[in-house]
mmCIF file of C-alpha atoms in Angstrom:
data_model
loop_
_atom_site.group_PDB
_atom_site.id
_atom_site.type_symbol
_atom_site.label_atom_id
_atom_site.label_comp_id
_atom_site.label_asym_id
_atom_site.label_seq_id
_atom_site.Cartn_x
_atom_site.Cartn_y
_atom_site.Cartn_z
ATOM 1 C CA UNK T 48 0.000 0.000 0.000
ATOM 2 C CA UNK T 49 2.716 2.575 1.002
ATOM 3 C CA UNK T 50 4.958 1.926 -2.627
ATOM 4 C CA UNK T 51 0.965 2.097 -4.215
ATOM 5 C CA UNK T 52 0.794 5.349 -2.464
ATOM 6 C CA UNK T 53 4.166 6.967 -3.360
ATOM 7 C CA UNK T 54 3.777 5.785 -6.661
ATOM 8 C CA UNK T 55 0.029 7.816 -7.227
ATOM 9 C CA UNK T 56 1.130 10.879 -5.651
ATOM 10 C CA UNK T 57 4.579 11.067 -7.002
ATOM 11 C CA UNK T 58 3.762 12.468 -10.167
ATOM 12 C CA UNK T 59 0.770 14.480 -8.984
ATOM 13 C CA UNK T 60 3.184 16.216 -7.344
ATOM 14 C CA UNK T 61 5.933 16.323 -9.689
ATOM 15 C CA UNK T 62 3.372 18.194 -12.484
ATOM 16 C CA UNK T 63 2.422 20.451 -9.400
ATOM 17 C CA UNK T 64 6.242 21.539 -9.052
ATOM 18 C CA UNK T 65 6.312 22.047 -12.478
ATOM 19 C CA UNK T 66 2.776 24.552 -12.454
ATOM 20 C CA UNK T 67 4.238 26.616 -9.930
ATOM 21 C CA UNK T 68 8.086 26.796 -11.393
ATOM 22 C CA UNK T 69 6.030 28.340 -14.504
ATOM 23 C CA UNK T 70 3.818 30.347 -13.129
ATOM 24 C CA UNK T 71 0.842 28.682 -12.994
ATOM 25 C CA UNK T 72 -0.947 29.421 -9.685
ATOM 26 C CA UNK T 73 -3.336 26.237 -8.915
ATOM 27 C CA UNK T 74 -6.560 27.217 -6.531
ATOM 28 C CA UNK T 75 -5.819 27.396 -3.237
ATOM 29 C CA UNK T 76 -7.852 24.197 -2.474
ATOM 30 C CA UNK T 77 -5.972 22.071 -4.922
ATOM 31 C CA UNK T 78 -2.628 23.442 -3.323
ATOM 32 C CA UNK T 79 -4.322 22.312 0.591
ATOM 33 C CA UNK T 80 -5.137 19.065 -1.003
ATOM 34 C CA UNK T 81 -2.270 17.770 -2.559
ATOM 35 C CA UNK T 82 0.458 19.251 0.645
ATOM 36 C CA UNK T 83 -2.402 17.304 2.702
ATOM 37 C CA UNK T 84 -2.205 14.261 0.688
ATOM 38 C CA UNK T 85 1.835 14.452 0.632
ATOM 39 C CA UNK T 86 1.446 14.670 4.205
ATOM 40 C CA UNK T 87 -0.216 11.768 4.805
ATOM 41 C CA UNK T 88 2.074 9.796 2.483
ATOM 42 C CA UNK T 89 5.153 11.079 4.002
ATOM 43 C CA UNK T 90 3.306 9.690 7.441
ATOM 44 C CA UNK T 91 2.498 6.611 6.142
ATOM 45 C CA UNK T 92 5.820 6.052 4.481
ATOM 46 C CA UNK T 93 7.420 6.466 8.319
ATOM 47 C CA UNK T 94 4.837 4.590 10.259
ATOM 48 C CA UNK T 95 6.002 1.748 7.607
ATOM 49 C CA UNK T 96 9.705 1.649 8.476
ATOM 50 C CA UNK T 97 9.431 1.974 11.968
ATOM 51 C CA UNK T 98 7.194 -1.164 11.779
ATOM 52 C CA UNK T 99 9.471 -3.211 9.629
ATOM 53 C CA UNK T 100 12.712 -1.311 12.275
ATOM 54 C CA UNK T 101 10.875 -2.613 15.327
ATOM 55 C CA UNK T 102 10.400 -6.306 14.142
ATOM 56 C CA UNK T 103 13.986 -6.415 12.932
ATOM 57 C CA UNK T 104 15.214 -5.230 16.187
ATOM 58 C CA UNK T 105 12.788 -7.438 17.831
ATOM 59 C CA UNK T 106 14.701 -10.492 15.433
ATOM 60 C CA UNK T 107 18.178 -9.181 17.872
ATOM 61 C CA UNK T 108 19.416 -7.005 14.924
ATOM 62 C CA UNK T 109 21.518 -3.976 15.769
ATOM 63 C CA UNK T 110 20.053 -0.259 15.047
ATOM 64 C CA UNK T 111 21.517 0.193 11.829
ATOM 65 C CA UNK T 112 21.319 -3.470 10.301
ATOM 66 C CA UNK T 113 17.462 -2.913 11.633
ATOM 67 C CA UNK T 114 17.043 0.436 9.366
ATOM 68 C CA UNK T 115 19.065 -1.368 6.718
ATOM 69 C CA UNK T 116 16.658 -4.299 7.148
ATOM 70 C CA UNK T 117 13.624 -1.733 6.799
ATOM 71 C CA UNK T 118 14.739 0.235 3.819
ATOM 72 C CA UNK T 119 15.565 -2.971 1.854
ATOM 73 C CA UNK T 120 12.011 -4.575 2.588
ATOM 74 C CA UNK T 121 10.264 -0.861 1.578
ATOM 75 C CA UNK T 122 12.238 0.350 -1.166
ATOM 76 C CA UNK T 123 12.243 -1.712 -4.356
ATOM 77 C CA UNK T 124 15.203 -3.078 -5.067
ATOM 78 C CA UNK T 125 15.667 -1.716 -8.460
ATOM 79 C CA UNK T 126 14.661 2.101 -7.473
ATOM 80 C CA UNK T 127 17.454 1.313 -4.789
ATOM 81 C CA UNK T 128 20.100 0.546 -7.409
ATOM 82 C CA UNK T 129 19.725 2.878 -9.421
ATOM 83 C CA UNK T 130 20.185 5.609 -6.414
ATOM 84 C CA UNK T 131 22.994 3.793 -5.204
ATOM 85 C CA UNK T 132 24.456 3.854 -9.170
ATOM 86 C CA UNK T 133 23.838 7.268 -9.589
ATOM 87 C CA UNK T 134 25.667 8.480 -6.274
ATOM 88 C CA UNK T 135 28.583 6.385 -7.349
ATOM 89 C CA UNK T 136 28.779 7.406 -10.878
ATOM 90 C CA UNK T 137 28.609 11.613 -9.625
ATOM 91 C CA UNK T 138 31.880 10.297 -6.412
ATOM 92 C CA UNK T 139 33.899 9.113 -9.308
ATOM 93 C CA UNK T 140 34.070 12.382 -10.718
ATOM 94 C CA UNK T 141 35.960 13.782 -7.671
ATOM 95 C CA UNK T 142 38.350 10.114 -7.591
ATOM 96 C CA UNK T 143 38.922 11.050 -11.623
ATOM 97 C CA UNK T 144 39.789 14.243 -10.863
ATOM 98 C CA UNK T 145 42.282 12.639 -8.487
ATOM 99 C CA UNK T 146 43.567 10.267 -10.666
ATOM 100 C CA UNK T 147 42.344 7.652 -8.328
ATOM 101 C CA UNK T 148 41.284 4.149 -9.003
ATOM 102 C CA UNK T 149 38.841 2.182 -7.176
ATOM 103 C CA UNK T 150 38.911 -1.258 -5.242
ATOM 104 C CA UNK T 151 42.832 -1.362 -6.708
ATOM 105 C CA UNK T 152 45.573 -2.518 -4.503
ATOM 106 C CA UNK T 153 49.686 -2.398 -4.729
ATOM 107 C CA UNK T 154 50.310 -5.605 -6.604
ATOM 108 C CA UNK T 155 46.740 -5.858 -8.507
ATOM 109 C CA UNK T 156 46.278 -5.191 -12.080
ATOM 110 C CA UNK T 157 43.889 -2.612 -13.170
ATOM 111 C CA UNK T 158 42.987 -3.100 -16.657
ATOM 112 C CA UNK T 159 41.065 -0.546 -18.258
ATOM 113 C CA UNK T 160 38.375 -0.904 -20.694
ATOM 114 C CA UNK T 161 37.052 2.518 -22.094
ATOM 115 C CA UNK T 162 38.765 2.197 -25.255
ATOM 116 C CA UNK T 163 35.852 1.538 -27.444
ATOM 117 C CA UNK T 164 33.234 3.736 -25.806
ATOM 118 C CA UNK T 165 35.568 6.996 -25.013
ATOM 119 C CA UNK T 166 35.207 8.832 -28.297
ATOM 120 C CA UNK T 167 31.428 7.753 -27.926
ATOM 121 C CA UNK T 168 30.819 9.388 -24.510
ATOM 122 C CA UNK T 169 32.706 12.538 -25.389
ATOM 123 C CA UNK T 170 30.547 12.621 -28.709
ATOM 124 C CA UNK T 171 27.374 12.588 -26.917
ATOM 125 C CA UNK T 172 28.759 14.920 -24.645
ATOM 126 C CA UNK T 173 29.688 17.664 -27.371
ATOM 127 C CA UNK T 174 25.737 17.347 -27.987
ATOM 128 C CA UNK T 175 24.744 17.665 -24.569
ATOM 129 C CA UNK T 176 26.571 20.775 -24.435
ATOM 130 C CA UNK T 177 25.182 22.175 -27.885
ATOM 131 C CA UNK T 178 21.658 21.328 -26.809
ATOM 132 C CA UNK T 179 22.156 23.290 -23.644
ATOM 133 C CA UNK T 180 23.370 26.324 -25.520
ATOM 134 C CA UNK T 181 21.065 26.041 -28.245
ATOM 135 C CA UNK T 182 18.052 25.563 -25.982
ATOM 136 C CA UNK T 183 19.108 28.607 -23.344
ATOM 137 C CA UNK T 184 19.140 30.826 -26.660
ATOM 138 C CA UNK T 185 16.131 29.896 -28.156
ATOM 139 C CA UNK T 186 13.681 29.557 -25.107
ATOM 140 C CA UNK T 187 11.421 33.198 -24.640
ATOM 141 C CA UNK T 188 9.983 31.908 -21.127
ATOM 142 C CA UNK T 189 11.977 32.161 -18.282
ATOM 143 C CA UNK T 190 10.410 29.757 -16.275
ATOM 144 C CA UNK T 191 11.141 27.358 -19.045
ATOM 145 C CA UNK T 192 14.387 28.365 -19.263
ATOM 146 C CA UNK T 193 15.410 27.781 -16.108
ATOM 147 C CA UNK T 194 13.979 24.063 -15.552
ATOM 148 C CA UNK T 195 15.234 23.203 -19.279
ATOM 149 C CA UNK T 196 18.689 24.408 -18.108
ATOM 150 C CA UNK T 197 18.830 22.925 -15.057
ATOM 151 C CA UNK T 198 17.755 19.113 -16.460
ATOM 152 C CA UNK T 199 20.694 19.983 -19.221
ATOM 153 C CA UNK T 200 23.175 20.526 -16.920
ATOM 154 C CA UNK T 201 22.514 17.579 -14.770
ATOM 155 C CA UNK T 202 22.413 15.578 -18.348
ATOM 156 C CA UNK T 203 26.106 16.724 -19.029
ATOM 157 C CA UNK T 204 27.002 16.026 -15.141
ATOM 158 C CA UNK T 205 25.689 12.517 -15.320
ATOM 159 C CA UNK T 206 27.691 11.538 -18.983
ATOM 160 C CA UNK T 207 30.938 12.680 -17.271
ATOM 161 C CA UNK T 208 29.940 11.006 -13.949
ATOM 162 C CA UNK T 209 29.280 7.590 -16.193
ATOM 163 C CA UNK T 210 32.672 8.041 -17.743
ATOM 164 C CA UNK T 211 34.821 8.700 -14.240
ATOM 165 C CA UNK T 212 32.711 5.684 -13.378
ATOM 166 C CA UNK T 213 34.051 3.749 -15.942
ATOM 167 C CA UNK T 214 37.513 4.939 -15.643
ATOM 168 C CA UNK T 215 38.206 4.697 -12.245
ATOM 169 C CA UNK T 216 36.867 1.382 -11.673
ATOM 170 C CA UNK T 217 38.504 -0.615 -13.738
ATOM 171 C CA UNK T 218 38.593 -4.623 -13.862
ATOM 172 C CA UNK T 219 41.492 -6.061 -11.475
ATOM 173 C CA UNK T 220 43.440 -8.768 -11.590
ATOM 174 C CA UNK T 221 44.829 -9.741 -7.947
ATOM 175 C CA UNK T 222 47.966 -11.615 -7.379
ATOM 176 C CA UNK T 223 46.297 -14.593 -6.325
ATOM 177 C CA UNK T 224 44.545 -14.944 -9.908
ATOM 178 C CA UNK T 225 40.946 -13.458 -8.411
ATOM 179 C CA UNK T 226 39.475 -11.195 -10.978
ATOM 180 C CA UNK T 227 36.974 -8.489 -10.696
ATOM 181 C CA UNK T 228 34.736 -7.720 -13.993
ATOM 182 C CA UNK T 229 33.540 -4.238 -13.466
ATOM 183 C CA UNK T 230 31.678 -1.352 -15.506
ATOM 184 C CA UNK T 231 31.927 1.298 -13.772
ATOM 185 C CA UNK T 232 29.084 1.351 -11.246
ATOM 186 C CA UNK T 233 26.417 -0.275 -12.694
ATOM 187 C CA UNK T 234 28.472 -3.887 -12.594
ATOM 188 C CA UNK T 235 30.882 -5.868 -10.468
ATOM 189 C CA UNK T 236 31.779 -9.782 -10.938
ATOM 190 C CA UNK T 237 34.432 -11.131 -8.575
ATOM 191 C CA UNK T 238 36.137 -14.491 -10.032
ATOM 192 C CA UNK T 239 37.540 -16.780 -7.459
ATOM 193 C CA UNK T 240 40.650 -18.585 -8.921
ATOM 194 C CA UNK T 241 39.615 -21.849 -8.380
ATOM 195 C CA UNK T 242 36.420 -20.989 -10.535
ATOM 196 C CA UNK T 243 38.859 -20.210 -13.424
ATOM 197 C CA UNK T 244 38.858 -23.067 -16.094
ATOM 198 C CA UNK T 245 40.840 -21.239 -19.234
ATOM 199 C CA UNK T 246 41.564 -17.534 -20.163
ATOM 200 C CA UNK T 247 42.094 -16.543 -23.952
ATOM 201 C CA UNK T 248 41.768 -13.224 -26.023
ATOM 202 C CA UNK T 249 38.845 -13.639 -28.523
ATOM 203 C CA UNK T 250 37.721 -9.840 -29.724
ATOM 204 C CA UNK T 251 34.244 -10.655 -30.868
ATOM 205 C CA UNK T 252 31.413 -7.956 -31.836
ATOM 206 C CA UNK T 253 28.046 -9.171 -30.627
ATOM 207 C CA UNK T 254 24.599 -7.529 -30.178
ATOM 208 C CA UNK T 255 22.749 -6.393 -27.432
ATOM 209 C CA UNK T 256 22.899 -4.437 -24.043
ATOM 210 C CA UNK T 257 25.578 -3.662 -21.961
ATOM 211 C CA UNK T 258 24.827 -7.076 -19.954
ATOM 212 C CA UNK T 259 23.397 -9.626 -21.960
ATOM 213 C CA UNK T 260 22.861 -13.340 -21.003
ATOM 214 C CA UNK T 261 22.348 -15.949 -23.883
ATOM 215 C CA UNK T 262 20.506 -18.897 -23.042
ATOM 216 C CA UNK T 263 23.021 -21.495 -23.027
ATOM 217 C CA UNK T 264 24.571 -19.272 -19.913
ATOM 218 C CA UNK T 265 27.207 -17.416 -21.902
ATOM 219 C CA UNK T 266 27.523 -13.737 -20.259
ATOM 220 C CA UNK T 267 28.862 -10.947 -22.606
ATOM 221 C CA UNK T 268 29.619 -7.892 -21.092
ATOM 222 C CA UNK T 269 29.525 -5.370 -23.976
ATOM 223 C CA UNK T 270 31.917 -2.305 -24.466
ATOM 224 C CA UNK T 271 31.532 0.045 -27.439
ATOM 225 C CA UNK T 272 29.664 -3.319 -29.519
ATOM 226 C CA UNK T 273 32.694 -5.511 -28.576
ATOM 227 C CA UNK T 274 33.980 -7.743 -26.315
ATOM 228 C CA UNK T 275 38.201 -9.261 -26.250
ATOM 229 C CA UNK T 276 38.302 -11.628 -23.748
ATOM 230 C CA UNK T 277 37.059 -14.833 -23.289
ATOM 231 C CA UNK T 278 36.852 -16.406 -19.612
ATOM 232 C CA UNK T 279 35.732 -20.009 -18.623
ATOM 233 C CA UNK T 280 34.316 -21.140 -15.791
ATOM 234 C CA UNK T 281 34.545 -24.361 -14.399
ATOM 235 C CA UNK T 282 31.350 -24.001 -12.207
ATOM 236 C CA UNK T 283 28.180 -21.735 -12.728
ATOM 237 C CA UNK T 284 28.912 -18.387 -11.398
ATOM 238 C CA UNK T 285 25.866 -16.063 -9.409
ATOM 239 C CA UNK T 286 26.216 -12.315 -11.080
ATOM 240 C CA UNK T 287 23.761 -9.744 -10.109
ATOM 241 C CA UNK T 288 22.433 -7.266 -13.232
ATOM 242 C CA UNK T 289 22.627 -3.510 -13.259
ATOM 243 C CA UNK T 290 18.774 -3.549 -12.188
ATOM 244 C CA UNK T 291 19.320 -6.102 -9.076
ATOM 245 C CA UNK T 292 18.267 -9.543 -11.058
ATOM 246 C CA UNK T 293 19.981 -12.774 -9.852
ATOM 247 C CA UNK T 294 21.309 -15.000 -12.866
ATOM 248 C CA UNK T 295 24.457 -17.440 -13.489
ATOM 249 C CA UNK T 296 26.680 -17.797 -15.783
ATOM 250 C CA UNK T 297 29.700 -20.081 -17.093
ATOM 251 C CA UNK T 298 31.145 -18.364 -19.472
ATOM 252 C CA UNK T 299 32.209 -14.468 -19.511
ATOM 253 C CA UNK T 300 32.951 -12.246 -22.478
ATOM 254 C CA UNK T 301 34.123 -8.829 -21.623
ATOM 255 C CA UNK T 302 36.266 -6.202 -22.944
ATOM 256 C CA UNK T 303 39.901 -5.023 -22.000
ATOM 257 C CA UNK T 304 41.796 -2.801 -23.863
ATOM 258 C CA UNK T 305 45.115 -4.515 -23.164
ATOM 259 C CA UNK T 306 43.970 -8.296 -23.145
ATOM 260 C CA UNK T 307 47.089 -9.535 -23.679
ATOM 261 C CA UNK T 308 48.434 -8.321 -19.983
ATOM 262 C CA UNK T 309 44.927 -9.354 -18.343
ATOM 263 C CA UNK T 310 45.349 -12.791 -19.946
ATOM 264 C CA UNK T 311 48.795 -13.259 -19.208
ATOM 265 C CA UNK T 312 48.050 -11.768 -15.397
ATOM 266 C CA UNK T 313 45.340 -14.503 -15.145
ATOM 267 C CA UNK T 314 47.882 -17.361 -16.232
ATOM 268 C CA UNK T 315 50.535 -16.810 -14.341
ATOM 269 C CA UNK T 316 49.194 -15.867 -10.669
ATOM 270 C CA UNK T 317 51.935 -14.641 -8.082
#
């Protein structure tokens, strides 16, 4: 009832914002109604968590397991991915700015894998920017203006943000022959080495998403419409998509823009 709720009044209230950013004045009544319907959401949104905080507590969980307990049982898990994705994506812009790397340790390998998709990002990025110019210019209203410029400029944040992502969380390759398949935020596959069966370079060019799962379990994890490394798996592996799904795979395809150092890494463990 509560996620019902949230999700009926969300955009009621979103098109409200949007009246009263351009100047459109609603009748008072409407304005008392939907405050006193966000109210009551808002209250029935808390009186939720507590519940599900009290009966975790009441299962001997600490205070912030308990909330953690709450927010995961409330929040769907895919609306809580994508937050957590986002706020990851806009910290890696301070780490690239840096020149920091993520989840990469003195001995590991970090093998990067922005290659194919770099000219790409800073393409779309030109466009951003020429949209945001274009559209400031040509827009009379002001209140217009000003919500058009401010969704722009988060659009151009958010394509750099992906890209730190992507750069400063690159795969690794640990000294004990673990591996960790990453893009940027959005995915993160650690490889035991005993799950390791063979290692080659095979630079294929197959179709689909970012993460795509064939049906005979092979996992390609697509870069710029390519993949150049091979990896399998002697047992099923659990890997979690960008969105929160649960699937396995046994094989891995994935992209590295030096394969022949990841392979060799791989091969020859420390």
């Amino acid at each position: 009832m509560a996620r019902v709720a949230v999700a009926a009044v969300l955009p009621g209230e979103l098109a409200l914002a949007a009246c009263l950013v351009a100047g459109v004045r609603p009748p008072g009544w409407a304005l008392a109604g939907a405050e006193a319907l966000a109210l009551a959401v808002l209250l029935l949104e808390a009186w939720v968590l507590r519940s599900l905080y009290v009966a975790a507590r009441a299962r001997g969980a600490d205070r912030r397991a308990s909330w953690r307990a709450a927010v995961r049982e409330a929040v769907p898990v895919s609306v809580r991915r994508l937050v957590l994705h986002e706020l990851r994506a806009l910290a890696s812009l301070a780490r690239w700015v840096r020149r920091g790397t993520h989840g990469v340790r003195p001995g590991d390998l970090a093998a990067a894998y922005t290659g194919p998709q770099t000219g790409m990002m800073y393409g779309l990025l030109f466009v951003l920017v020429v949209e945001t110019v274009g559209l400031a210019l040509l827009i009379p209203w002001p209140a217009v203006h000003r919500v058009v410029l401010v969704l722009d400029l988060y659009g151009v944040v958010l394509v750099l943000a992906l890209h730190a992502a992507c750069v400063t969380r690159p795969h690794v390759v640990r000294p004990d022959g673990s591996l960790r398949i990453r893009y940027g935020a959005l995915f993160d596959l650690a490889v035991p080495p005993d799950a390791v069966a063979s290692v080659r370079i095979d630079r294929r060019y197959p179709e689909g998403r970012l993460v795509t799962l064939s049906e005979d379990g092979v996992l390609d994890l697509i870069v710029g419409s390519q993949t150049s490394v091979t990896l399998e798996l002697n047992r099923p592996l659990p890997f979690t998509r960008p969105l929160g799904a649960t699937e396995e795979t046994h094989t891995i395809r994935f992209h590295a823009d030096d394969p022949r150092a990841l392979v060799h890494a791989l091969r020859q463990p420390a």
